[in-house]
């Protein structure tokens, strides 16, 4: 175990319910450790043995079949098979893999955050095994999905915790900079079992080598991640990477600058006349930071419907809770579903409050709205990416969409809770890793091929540099 990281003694894990830890239906590891499977030489090239490229291709092919959209359970129930990257290599641990039901050999199910594409199929009838997540995520899945509390084990951030029934694997939660409750999982331990549905068998099962895996869930990479004591100066064997925007065309600005720009623009509008209503479109959870900043800038409460308010209250965010009101006329800032931020719908929405508000500014925050400046290099070198000259971003950078009128202004906002291409590159260039495994946009061979090229370029550049140094950053919160 890493000697430099103090193991805090923690109380035995307790589920959210006060019941004794439940019996679970998951199969206990059956293909258990076997000394014969040790790699022949302890000095053999770890990278090549982790998974040869042929085996990796086979594993991806399997994964593609497993993820087919038209999968239907057969008469006997049936079960969608979990692709290899959903189960940590050599460990009985699955991450964001609830749609596969009871996965063979898996004894611990982890959830990175409470967005629906990560908890697919998780519901009140879950009984495949204990679920580990942050406290915020635990509250959300119990509230939104009615998952039985006896399965839900909230873990603290930053405290290495031994995961029961995993052969001694320790997990540490690291803040993801995504949505409330989101985290990265840092796993450290031996490989003890080939769990999961993949035909790939790790030759390290049963060996004494300690493996370190960093599962990024969904995250927005920041210098804080690579400065974390478990990452900085350490060798991470596998990184499971949120590759949502792994394409040079996604070059949106740092989130704190975008938040300040929205807050400043709102402040200016409301200073002009108090008949402006500021409307922010959001998904179920996420984008709360932008809402809080705007509310403070215009010195207002925040209104949303009661269903949304109950979800926000799960997050135990005292600052946000103090801002909420159930009276729409008491708040200059309204939180609405993202789909409401269109000219027709926003017009209908503001009609409801016409005694108080006559103008509406609708913010539509999503990374996808960003159009790169013309002349953006589609195939930059890694060196030119990390030394990229930064453009500023302020309230004048926010331009109303074409269909806006004097009284109804729609602002697409390049607000992202995923890393930009630039940030992914800075992240990958800042620490020592053995293998990057893409977890998003992996459905097509074409897309996987494009991403693999970038990972290959990162590897080549790291090799060329000979050592891993944190890419210089503008601020501890962003590169
Ligand atoms: Zn997410």
Short mmCIF file of C-alpha atoms and ligand atoms in Angstrom, two decimals:
data_model
loop_
_atom_site.label_atom_id
_atom_site.label_comp_id
_atom_site.label_asym_id
_atom_site.label_seq_id
_atom_site.Cartn_x
_atom_site.Cartn_y
_atom_site.Cartn_z
CA UNK A 1 0.00 0.00 0.00
CA UNK A 2 1.18 3.54 -0.62
CA UNK A 3 3.17 4.39 2.46
CA UNK A 4 3.03 8.10 1.86
CA UNK A 5 -0.74 8.22 2.21
CA UNK A 6 -1.93 7.94 5.79
CA UNK A 7 -4.67 5.38 6.25
CA UNK A 8 -7.26 6.94 8.42
CA UNK A 9 -8.96 4.45 10.69
CA UNK A 10 -12.62 4.65 9.86
CA UNK A 11 -15.60 3.08 11.54
CA UNK A 12 -16.99 -0.02 9.82
CA UNK A 13 -19.09 1.03 6.84
CA UNK A 14 -22.74 1.67 7.62
CA UNK A 15 -25.55 1.67 5.08
CA UNK A 16 -27.94 4.61 5.02
CA UNK A 17 -30.47 2.45 6.83
CA UNK A 18 -29.65 1.34 10.35
CA UNK A 19 -30.21 -2.30 9.41
CA UNK A 20 -27.42 -4.84 9.53
CA UNK A 21 -25.48 -5.19 6.24
CA UNK A 22 -27.71 -7.22 3.95
CA UNK A 23 -27.14 -10.56 2.32
CA UNK A 24 -26.79 -9.88 -1.36
CA UNK A 25 -27.60 -11.92 -4.39
CA UNK A 26 -24.30 -11.19 -6.12
CA UNK A 27 -22.18 -14.25 -6.75
CA UNK A 28 -19.07 -14.25 -4.63
CA UNK A 29 -15.85 -14.33 -6.62
CA UNK A 30 -15.70 -17.78 -8.15
CA UNK A 31 -12.76 -17.54 -10.54
CA UNK A 32 -10.54 -16.77 -7.62
CA UNK A 33 -6.88 -15.99 -7.44
CA UNK A 34 -4.52 -18.62 -8.70
CA UNK A 35 -0.76 -18.46 -8.26
CA UNK A 36 -0.30 -20.11 -11.68
CA UNK A 37 -1.60 -17.03 -13.42
CA UNK A 38 1.24 -14.86 -12.14
CA UNK A 39 3.17 -13.22 -14.93
CA UNK A 40 6.35 -15.19 -15.60
CA UNK A 41 8.68 -12.31 -14.90
CA UNK A 42 8.03 -9.65 -12.30
CA UNK A 43 9.88 -7.21 -14.53
CA UNK A 44 7.84 -7.92 -17.63
CA UNK A 45 6.53 -4.81 -19.31
CA UNK A 46 3.43 -4.00 -17.31
CA UNK A 47 1.95 -1.91 -20.05
CA UNK A 48 2.03 -4.62 -22.68
CA UNK A 49 0.76 -7.27 -20.29
CA UNK A 50 -2.15 -5.20 -18.98
CA UNK A 51 -3.91 -5.84 -22.22
CA UNK A 52 -2.26 -6.41 -25.55
CA UNK A 53 -3.73 -4.38 -28.37
CA UNK A 54 -5.17 -7.54 -29.92
CA UNK A 55 -6.88 -8.44 -26.67
CA UNK A 56 -8.04 -4.87 -26.30
CA UNK A 57 -9.64 -4.97 -29.74
CA UNK A 58 -11.38 -8.19 -28.78
CA UNK A 59 -12.60 -6.60 -25.55
CA UNK A 60 -13.96 -3.56 -27.39
CA UNK A 61 -15.72 -5.82 -29.90
CA UNK A 62 -17.35 -7.65 -27.00
CA UNK A 63 -18.27 -4.31 -25.45
CA UNK A 64 -19.93 -3.15 -28.67
CA UNK A 65 -22.06 -6.28 -28.83
CA UNK A 66 -22.89 -5.91 -25.13
CA UNK A 67 -24.03 -2.31 -25.54
CA UNK A 68 -26.30 -2.90 -28.56
CA UNK A 69 -29.28 -0.60 -28.26
CA UNK A 70 -31.77 -3.20 -29.42
CA UNK A 71 -30.98 -5.57 -26.54
CA UNK A 72 -34.13 -7.15 -25.11
CA UNK A 73 -34.14 -9.52 -22.15
CA UNK A 74 -35.23 -12.96 -23.33
CA UNK A 75 -38.05 -15.09 -21.89
CA UNK A 76 -35.82 -16.38 -19.10
CA UNK A 77 -35.01 -12.89 -17.94
CA UNK A 78 -31.66 -12.50 -19.65
CA UNK A 79 -29.13 -9.91 -18.79
CA UNK A 80 -27.20 -7.39 -20.80
CA UNK A 81 -23.49 -8.20 -20.48
CA UNK A 82 -21.20 -5.62 -18.91
CA UNK A 83 -18.42 -4.32 -21.18
CA UNK A 84 -14.89 -4.79 -19.79
CA UNK A 85 -14.40 -1.14 -18.83
CA UNK A 86 -17.33 -1.27 -16.39
CA UNK A 87 -15.46 -3.71 -14.11
CA UNK A 88 -12.10 -2.73 -12.61
CA UNK A 89 -9.47 -5.11 -13.95
CA UNK A 90 -8.80 -7.96 -11.52
CA UNK A 91 -11.14 -6.54 -8.87
CA UNK A 92 -14.73 -7.51 -7.98
CA UNK A 93 -15.74 -3.86 -8.44
CA UNK A 94 -18.14 -2.36 -10.99
CA UNK A 95 -18.54 1.37 -11.64
CA UNK A 96 -21.70 2.99 -13.06
CA UNK A 97 -22.85 -0.44 -14.21
CA UNK A 98 -26.39 -0.84 -12.88
CA UNK A 99 -27.98 -1.61 -16.23
CA UNK A 100 -26.28 -5.03 -16.23
CA UNK A 101 -28.01 -6.28 -13.08
CA UNK A 102 -26.05 -8.82 -11.06
CA UNK A 103 -22.62 -8.97 -12.70
CA UNK A 104 -20.76 -12.28 -12.14
CA UNK A 105 -18.06 -11.99 -9.47
CA UNK A 106 -18.86 -8.37 -8.58
CA UNK A 107 -19.30 -7.71 -4.85
CA UNK A 108 -19.22 -3.91 -4.82
CA UNK A 109 -21.16 -1.54 -7.10
CA UNK A 110 -19.94 2.06 -7.26
CA UNK A 111 -21.86 5.08 -8.55
CA UNK A 112 -19.88 8.21 -9.52
CA UNK A 113 -22.87 10.61 -9.57
CA UNK A 114 -26.63 10.81 -9.91
CA UNK A 115 -27.02 11.47 -13.65
CA UNK A 116 -29.37 9.04 -15.35
CA UNK A 117 -26.92 7.67 -17.93
CA UNK A 118 -24.75 6.48 -15.02
CA UNK A 119 -27.47 4.83 -12.94
CA UNK A 120 -29.57 3.30 -15.76
CA UNK A 121 -31.88 0.57 -14.35
CA UNK A 122 -31.15 1.42 -10.72
CA UNK A 123 -34.53 1.34 -8.94
CA UNK A 124 -36.35 0.32 -5.78
CA UNK A 125 -35.98 -3.37 -6.71
CA UNK A 126 -32.16 -3.29 -6.67
CA UNK A 127 -30.72 -6.28 -4.79
CA UNK A 128 -27.49 -7.16 -6.57
CA UNK A 129 -25.14 -5.85 -3.90
CA UNK A 130 -23.97 -2.85 -1.89
CA UNK A 131 -23.81 0.52 -3.65
CA UNK A 132 -20.97 2.88 -2.71
CA UNK A 133 -21.12 6.59 -3.53
CA UNK A 134 -20.80 10.03 -1.97
CA UNK A 135 -23.31 11.16 0.63
CA UNK A 136 -24.92 13.63 -1.79
CA UNK A 137 -25.39 10.94 -4.43
CA UNK A 138 -26.73 8.54 -1.78
CA UNK A 139 -29.43 11.05 -0.79
CA UNK A 140 -30.35 11.62 -4.43
CA UNK A 141 -30.75 7.96 -5.42
CA UNK A 142 -32.83 7.23 -2.33
CA UNK A 143 -35.03 10.28 -3.02
CA UNK A 144 -35.34 10.04 -6.81
CA UNK A 145 -35.17 6.27 -7.40
CA UNK A 146 -36.43 4.92 -4.06
CA UNK A 147 -33.42 2.62 -3.80
CA UNK A 148 -33.65 0.69 -0.51
CA UNK A 149 -31.36 2.42 2.01
CA UNK A 150 -29.99 -0.91 3.18
CA UNK A 151 -27.94 -1.17 -0.05
CA UNK A 152 -26.58 2.37 -0.01
CA UNK A 153 -23.20 3.05 1.64
CA UNK A 154 -22.23 6.74 1.57
CA UNK A 155 -18.47 7.33 1.70
CA UNK A 156 -16.63 10.51 2.73
CA UNK A 157 -14.38 12.42 0.33
CA UNK A 158 -10.62 12.09 0.80
CA UNK A 159 -10.60 9.17 3.26
CA UNK A 160 -9.10 5.87 2.01
CA UNK A 161 -11.66 3.24 2.97
CA UNK A 162 -11.38 -0.53 2.67
CA UNK A 163 -14.18 -1.94 0.54
CA UNK A 164 -15.64 -5.10 2.12
CA UNK A 165 -15.42 -8.39 0.15
CA UNK A 166 -12.95 -7.05 -2.43
CA UNK A 167 -9.72 -8.68 -1.25
CA UNK A 168 -8.56 -5.53 0.52
CA UNK A 169 -9.10 -2.87 -2.15
CA UNK A 170 -9.16 0.66 -0.71
CA UNK A 171 -11.16 3.43 -2.32
CA UNK A 172 -10.83 7.19 -1.96
CA UNK A 173 -13.38 9.68 -3.28
CA UNK A 174 -12.03 12.78 -5.04
CA UNK A 175 -14.27 15.76 -5.90
CA UNK A 176 -15.08 15.53 -9.64
CA UNK A 177 -15.96 19.16 -10.43
CA UNK A 178 -19.05 17.91 -12.30
CA UNK A 179 -22.45 18.00 -10.55
CA UNK A 180 -23.26 18.00 -6.82
CA UNK A 181 -22.23 14.73 -5.18
CA UNK A 182 -20.03 13.70 -8.12
CA UNK A 183 -16.67 12.07 -7.48
CA UNK A 184 -13.74 10.27 -8.99
CA UNK A 185 -12.91 6.90 -7.45
CA UNK A 186 -9.28 6.11 -6.69
CA UNK A 187 -8.92 2.35 -6.17
CA UNK A 188 -5.79 0.77 -4.77
CA UNK A 189 -5.21 -2.91 -4.20
CA UNK A 190 -4.26 -6.29 -5.58
CA UNK A 191 -5.92 -8.09 -8.44
CA UNK A 192 -7.75 -11.05 -6.92
CA UNK A 193 -10.43 -12.12 -9.39
CA UNK A 194 -11.47 -11.92 -13.03
CA UNK A 195 -14.95 -10.61 -12.34
CA UNK A 196 -17.44 -9.44 -14.94
CA UNK A 197 -18.60 -10.72 -18.30
CA UNK A 198 -15.50 -10.08 -20.39
CA UNK A 199 -13.51 -13.04 -21.72
CA UNK A 200 -10.31 -11.13 -20.93
CA UNK A 201 -8.39 -12.73 -18.06
CA UNK A 202 -5.81 -10.61 -16.30
CA UNK A 203 -2.46 -12.36 -15.80
CA UNK A 204 -1.97 -10.33 -12.60
CA UNK A 205 -4.78 -11.99 -10.68
CA UNK A 206 -3.15 -13.55 -7.64
CA UNK A 207 0.08 -11.57 -7.97
CA UNK A 208 1.31 -9.35 -5.15
CA UNK A 209 1.49 -6.23 -7.31
CA UNK A 210 -0.57 -3.29 -6.06
CA UNK A 211 -2.66 -1.62 -8.77
CA UNK A 212 -3.95 1.93 -8.76
CA UNK A 213 -6.97 2.86 -10.84
CA UNK A 214 -8.50 6.30 -11.20
CA UNK A 215 -12.11 6.20 -12.41
CA UNK A 216 -13.08 9.71 -13.51
CA UNK A 217 -16.84 9.13 -13.90
CA UNK A 218 -17.93 12.44 -15.43
CA UNK A 219 -15.56 15.24 -14.49
CA UNK A 220 -14.17 18.60 -15.45
CA UNK A 221 -10.41 18.21 -15.11
CA UNK A 222 -8.67 20.89 -13.08
CA UNK A 223 -5.20 21.37 -11.58
CA UNK A 224 -6.69 20.25 -8.25
CA UNK A 225 -7.09 16.71 -9.62
CA UNK A 226 -3.42 16.30 -10.52
CA UNK A 227 -2.28 18.09 -7.34
CA UNK A 228 -4.21 15.54 -5.25
CA UNK A 229 -1.72 13.60 -3.07
CA UNK A 230 -2.98 10.26 -4.44
CA UNK A 231 -2.27 11.37 -8.02
CA UNK A 232 0.63 13.84 -7.85
CA UNK A 233 3.93 11.99 -8.24
CA UNK A 234 2.22 8.58 -8.24
CA UNK A 235 1.93 6.02 -11.00
CA UNK A 236 -1.71 5.31 -11.90
CA UNK A 237 -2.05 2.03 -13.78
CA UNK A 238 -5.46 2.65 -15.36
CA UNK A 239 -7.34 5.89 -15.85
CA UNK A 240 -10.99 5.48 -16.87
CA UNK A 241 -11.52 8.78 -18.65
CA UNK A 242 -14.61 10.91 -19.33
CA UNK A 243 -13.92 11.53 -23.01
CA UNK A 244 -17.13 13.48 -23.74
CA UNK A 245 -15.22 16.34 -25.43
CA UNK A 246 -12.05 14.57 -26.59
CA UNK A 247 -12.00 16.47 -29.89
CA UNK A 248 -10.03 19.69 -30.57
CA UNK A 249 -13.18 21.50 -31.70
CA UNK A 250 -14.35 21.71 -28.07
CA UNK A 251 -12.32 24.62 -26.75
CA UNK A 252 -14.83 26.31 -24.42
CA UNK A 253 -13.61 28.73 -21.73
CA UNK A 254 -13.01 27.96 -18.03
CA UNK A 255 -16.21 27.53 -16.04
CA UNK A 256 -15.48 30.23 -13.39
CA UNK A 257 -15.09 32.87 -16.15
CA UNK A 258 -18.38 31.80 -17.74
CA UNK A 259 -20.16 31.95 -14.37
CA UNK A 260 -18.84 35.47 -13.69
CA UNK A 261 -19.89 36.59 -17.17
CA UNK A 262 -23.49 35.38 -16.65
CA UNK A 263 -23.63 36.99 -13.21
CA UNK A 264 -22.32 40.32 -14.52
CA UNK A 265 -24.67 40.36 -17.51
CA UNK A 266 -27.64 39.62 -15.22
CA UNK A 267 -26.56 42.35 -12.81
CA UNK A 268 -26.45 44.87 -15.67
CA UNK A 269 -29.88 43.88 -16.99
CA UNK A 270 -31.59 44.04 -13.61
CA UNK A 271 -29.88 47.36 -12.82
CA UNK A 272 -31.47 48.70 -16.03
CA UNK A 273 -35.00 47.71 -14.93
CA UNK A 274 -36.38 45.36 -12.32
CA UNK A 275 -38.86 44.06 -14.88
CA UNK A 276 -36.18 41.66 -16.16
CA UNK A 277 -36.62 38.02 -15.15
CA UNK A 278 -33.50 35.87 -15.34
CA UNK A 279 -34.31 32.29 -16.34
CA UNK A 280 -31.73 29.50 -16.19
CA UNK A 281 -32.30 26.16 -17.89
CA UNK A 282 -31.02 23.08 -16.06
CA UNK A 283 -31.20 19.30 -16.11
CA UNK A 284 -32.23 17.33 -13.02
CA UNK A 285 -29.00 18.11 -11.17
CA UNK A 286 -26.04 20.20 -12.23
CA UNK A 287 -25.52 23.88 -13.17
CA UNK A 288 -26.27 25.02 -9.61
CA UNK A 289 -23.11 27.13 -9.51
CA UNK A 290 -24.31 29.41 -12.28
CA UNK A 291 -27.67 29.87 -10.55
CA UNK A 292 -26.10 30.77 -7.21
CA UNK A 293 -23.72 33.29 -8.80
CA UNK A 294 -26.55 35.01 -10.70
CA UNK A 295 -28.77 35.12 -7.59
CA UNK A 296 -26.00 36.78 -5.59
CA UNK A 297 -25.24 39.25 -8.40
CA UNK A 298 -28.86 40.44 -8.63
CA UNK A 299 -29.42 40.05 -4.89
CA UNK A 300 -32.41 37.75 -5.34
CA UNK A 301 -33.91 34.49 -4.21
CA UNK A 302 -34.21 31.54 -6.62
CA UNK A 303 -37.55 30.05 -7.62
CA UNK A 304 -38.11 26.55 -8.99
CA UNK A 305 -41.03 24.12 -8.79
CA UNK A 306 -41.43 21.90 -5.73
CA UNK A 307 -40.19 18.75 -7.46
CA UNK A 308 -36.95 20.45 -8.44
CA UNK A 309 -36.64 22.05 -4.99
CA UNK A 310 -36.83 18.63 -3.31
CA UNK A 311 -33.99 17.38 -5.52
CA UNK A 312 -31.89 20.46 -4.76
CA UNK A 313 -32.44 19.94 -1.04
CA UNK A 314 -30.90 16.43 -1.30
CA UNK A 315 -27.59 18.07 -2.06
CA UNK A 316 -27.22 19.54 1.45
CA UNK A 317 -25.97 22.79 -0.09
CA UNK A 318 -26.74 25.33 2.65
CA UNK A 319 -25.97 28.31 0.41
CA UNK A 320 -28.40 27.10 -2.27
CA UNK A 321 -31.09 26.07 0.23
CA UNK A 322 -31.03 29.55 1.76
CA UNK A 323 -31.74 31.06 -1.67
CA UNK A 324 -34.76 28.90 -2.56
CA UNK A 325 -38.29 30.27 -2.49
CA UNK A 326 -41.61 28.72 -3.50
CA UNK A 327 -42.99 32.12 -4.55
CA UNK A 328 -42.14 32.88 -8.20
CA UNK A 329 -42.84 36.59 -7.70
CA UNK A 330 -40.32 36.82 -4.88
CA UNK A 331 -37.43 35.74 -7.14
CA UNK A 332 -35.76 37.49 -10.07
CA UNK A 333 -34.01 34.19 -10.87
CA UNK A 334 -36.02 31.16 -11.99
CA UNK A 335 -34.74 27.66 -12.56
CA UNK A 336 -36.59 25.83 -15.36
CA UNK A 337 -36.04 22.69 -17.46
CA UNK A 338 -33.53 23.30 -20.25
CA UNK A 339 -36.28 22.79 -22.86
CA UNK A 340 -38.07 25.95 -21.65
CA UNK A 341 -35.25 28.17 -22.94
CA UNK A 342 -36.66 28.62 -26.46
CA UNK A 343 -38.27 31.84 -27.68
CA UNK A 344 -41.83 30.40 -27.82
CA UNK A 345 -41.76 28.67 -24.49
CA UNK A 346 -39.99 31.47 -22.66
CA UNK A 347 -42.57 33.93 -23.98
CA UNK A 348 -45.37 31.74 -22.61
CA UNK A 349 -43.48 31.35 -19.34
CA UNK A 350 -43.04 35.07 -18.70
CA UNK A 351 -46.71 35.72 -19.55
CA UNK A 352 -47.56 33.99 -16.27
CA UNK A 353 -45.78 36.70 -14.29
CA UNK A 354 -46.57 39.73 -16.45
CA UNK A 355 -47.70 41.87 -13.51
CA UNK A 356 -44.15 41.77 -12.19
CA UNK A 357 -41.86 40.94 -15.12
CA UNK A 358 -42.04 42.11 -18.72
CA UNK A 359 -38.62 41.05 -20.01
CA UNK A 360 -36.80 37.75 -19.80
CA UNK A 361 -33.19 36.74 -20.27
CA UNK A 362 -32.86 33.00 -20.74
CA UNK A 363 -29.53 31.31 -20.16
CA UNK A 364 -29.07 28.00 -21.88
CA UNK A 365 -25.96 26.49 -20.35
CA UNK A 366 -24.43 23.60 -22.23
CA UNK A 367 -20.97 22.96 -23.61
CA UNK A 368 -22.48 21.89 -26.91
CA UNK A 369 -23.58 25.44 -27.77
CA UNK A 370 -20.01 26.52 -28.25
CA UNK A 371 -18.89 27.22 -31.81
CA UNK A 372 -15.10 27.32 -32.10
CA UNK A 373 -13.60 30.48 -33.56
CA UNK A 374 -12.91 30.12 -37.27
CA UNK A 375 -9.35 29.10 -37.92
CA UNK A 376 -9.25 26.71 -34.94
CA UNK A 377 -6.59 24.13 -35.75
CA UNK A 378 -8.22 20.70 -36.02
CA UNK A 379 -4.94 18.84 -35.62
CA UNK A 380 -2.78 20.78 -33.18
CA UNK A 381 0.39 19.35 -31.66
CA UNK A 382 0.29 18.49 -27.96
CA UNK A 383 2.95 21.13 -27.25
CA UNK A 384 0.88 23.81 -28.97
CA UNK A 385 -2.28 22.73 -27.12
CA UNK A 386 -0.81 23.04 -23.63
CA UNK A 387 0.88 26.36 -24.43
CA UNK A 388 -2.34 27.63 -26.05
CA UNK A 389 -2.74 31.42 -25.60
CA UNK A 390 -5.89 31.99 -23.59
CA UNK A 391 -8.68 34.22 -24.75
CA UNK A 392 -10.56 36.01 -22.01
CA UNK A 393 -14.27 35.57 -21.43
CA UNK A 394 -16.59 38.16 -19.88
CA UNK A 395 -20.17 39.44 -20.12
CA UNK A 396 -19.50 40.98 -23.54
CA UNK A 397 -18.64 37.49 -24.82
CA UNK A 398 -22.26 36.41 -24.22
CA UNK A 399 -24.26 37.21 -27.35
CA UNK A 400 -28.04 36.84 -27.63
CA UNK A 401 -29.18 34.14 -30.05
CA UNK A 402 -30.69 35.23 -33.38
CA UNK A 403 -34.34 34.73 -32.41
CA UNK A 404 -33.95 37.14 -29.45
CA UNK A 405 -35.96 40.39 -29.21
CA UNK A 406 -35.55 43.47 -27.02
CA UNK A 407 -37.77 41.92 -24.35
CA UNK A 408 -36.82 38.28 -24.79
CA UNK A 409 -33.15 37.46 -24.92
CA UNK A 410 -31.77 33.95 -25.21
CA UNK A 411 -28.13 33.37 -24.37
CA UNK A 412 -26.38 30.15 -25.28
CA UNK A 413 -23.71 29.75 -22.60
CA UNK A 414 -20.56 27.64 -23.07
CA UNK A 415 -20.95 26.31 -19.55
CA UNK A 416 -19.67 22.79 -19.29
CA UNK A 417 -19.42 20.29 -16.46
CA UNK A 418 -17.13 18.11 -18.59
CA UNK A 419 -13.49 18.80 -19.47
CA UNK A 420 -12.70 20.72 -22.64
CA UNK A 421 -10.27 19.11 -25.06
CA UNK A 422 -7.57 21.48 -23.80
CA UNK A 423 -8.24 20.48 -20.17
CA UNK A 424 -8.20 16.75 -20.98
CA UNK A 425 -4.82 17.23 -22.63
CA UNK A 426 -3.43 19.25 -19.69
CA UNK A 427 -4.74 16.59 -17.29
CA UNK A 428 -3.18 13.71 -19.24
CA UNK A 429 0.17 15.52 -19.54
CA UNK A 430 0.37 16.24 -15.80
CA UNK A 431 0.79 12.84 -14.14
CA UNK A 432 2.14 9.34 -14.64
CA UNK A 433 -0.35 6.82 -16.01
CA UNK A 434 -0.10 3.44 -17.70
CA UNK A 435 -3.31 3.26 -19.65
CA UNK A 436 -6.18 5.60 -20.48
CA UNK A 437 -9.50 3.89 -21.06
CA UNK A 438 -12.22 5.97 -22.70
CA UNK A 439 -15.67 5.61 -21.14
CA UNK A 440 -17.73 8.02 -23.30
CA UNK A 441 -18.44 7.97 -27.06
CA UNK A 442 -17.08 4.43 -27.22
CA UNK A 443 -20.04 3.05 -29.19
CA UNK A 444 -18.46 3.27 -32.64
CA UNK A 445 -15.12 2.01 -33.88
CA UNK A 446 -14.62 5.28 -35.74
CA UNK A 447 -15.05 7.39 -32.61
CA UNK A 448 -12.87 5.01 -30.54
CA UNK A 449 -10.18 5.22 -33.21
CA UNK A 450 -10.17 9.03 -33.12
CA UNK A 451 -9.88 9.05 -29.34
CA UNK A 452 -7.17 6.38 -29.34
CA UNK A 453 -5.13 8.64 -31.62
CA UNK A 454 -5.20 11.43 -29.05
CA UNK A 455 -4.28 9.06 -26.23
CA UNK A 456 -1.40 7.84 -28.42
CA UNK A 457 -0.25 11.43 -28.97
CA UNK A 458 -0.34 12.10 -25.22
CA UNK A 459 1.76 8.98 -24.64
CA UNK A 460 4.27 9.95 -27.32
CA UNK A 461 4.63 13.48 -25.96
CA UNK A 462 5.09 12.20 -22.39
CA UNK A 463 7.76 9.79 -23.59
CA UNK A 464 9.49 12.61 -25.44
CA UNK A 465 9.49 14.81 -22.33
CA UNK A 466 10.79 11.96 -20.18
CA UNK A 467 9.10 13.20 -17.01
CA UNK A 468 5.62 14.21 -15.97
CA UNK A 469 5.24 17.75 -14.73
CA UNK A 470 1.99 19.50 -13.97
CA UNK A 471 1.09 21.73 -16.91
CA UNK A 472 1.33 25.37 -15.70
CA UNK A 473 -2.11 26.68 -14.78
CA UNK A 474 -3.78 30.08 -14.61
CA UNK A 475 -5.62 29.28 -11.41
CA UNK A 476 -5.80 26.24 -9.12
CA UNK A 477 -9.35 25.70 -10.42
CA UNK A 478 -8.55 25.80 -14.15
CA UNK A 479 -5.79 25.58 -16.71
ZN1 LIG B 1 -22.86 13.45 -15.51
#
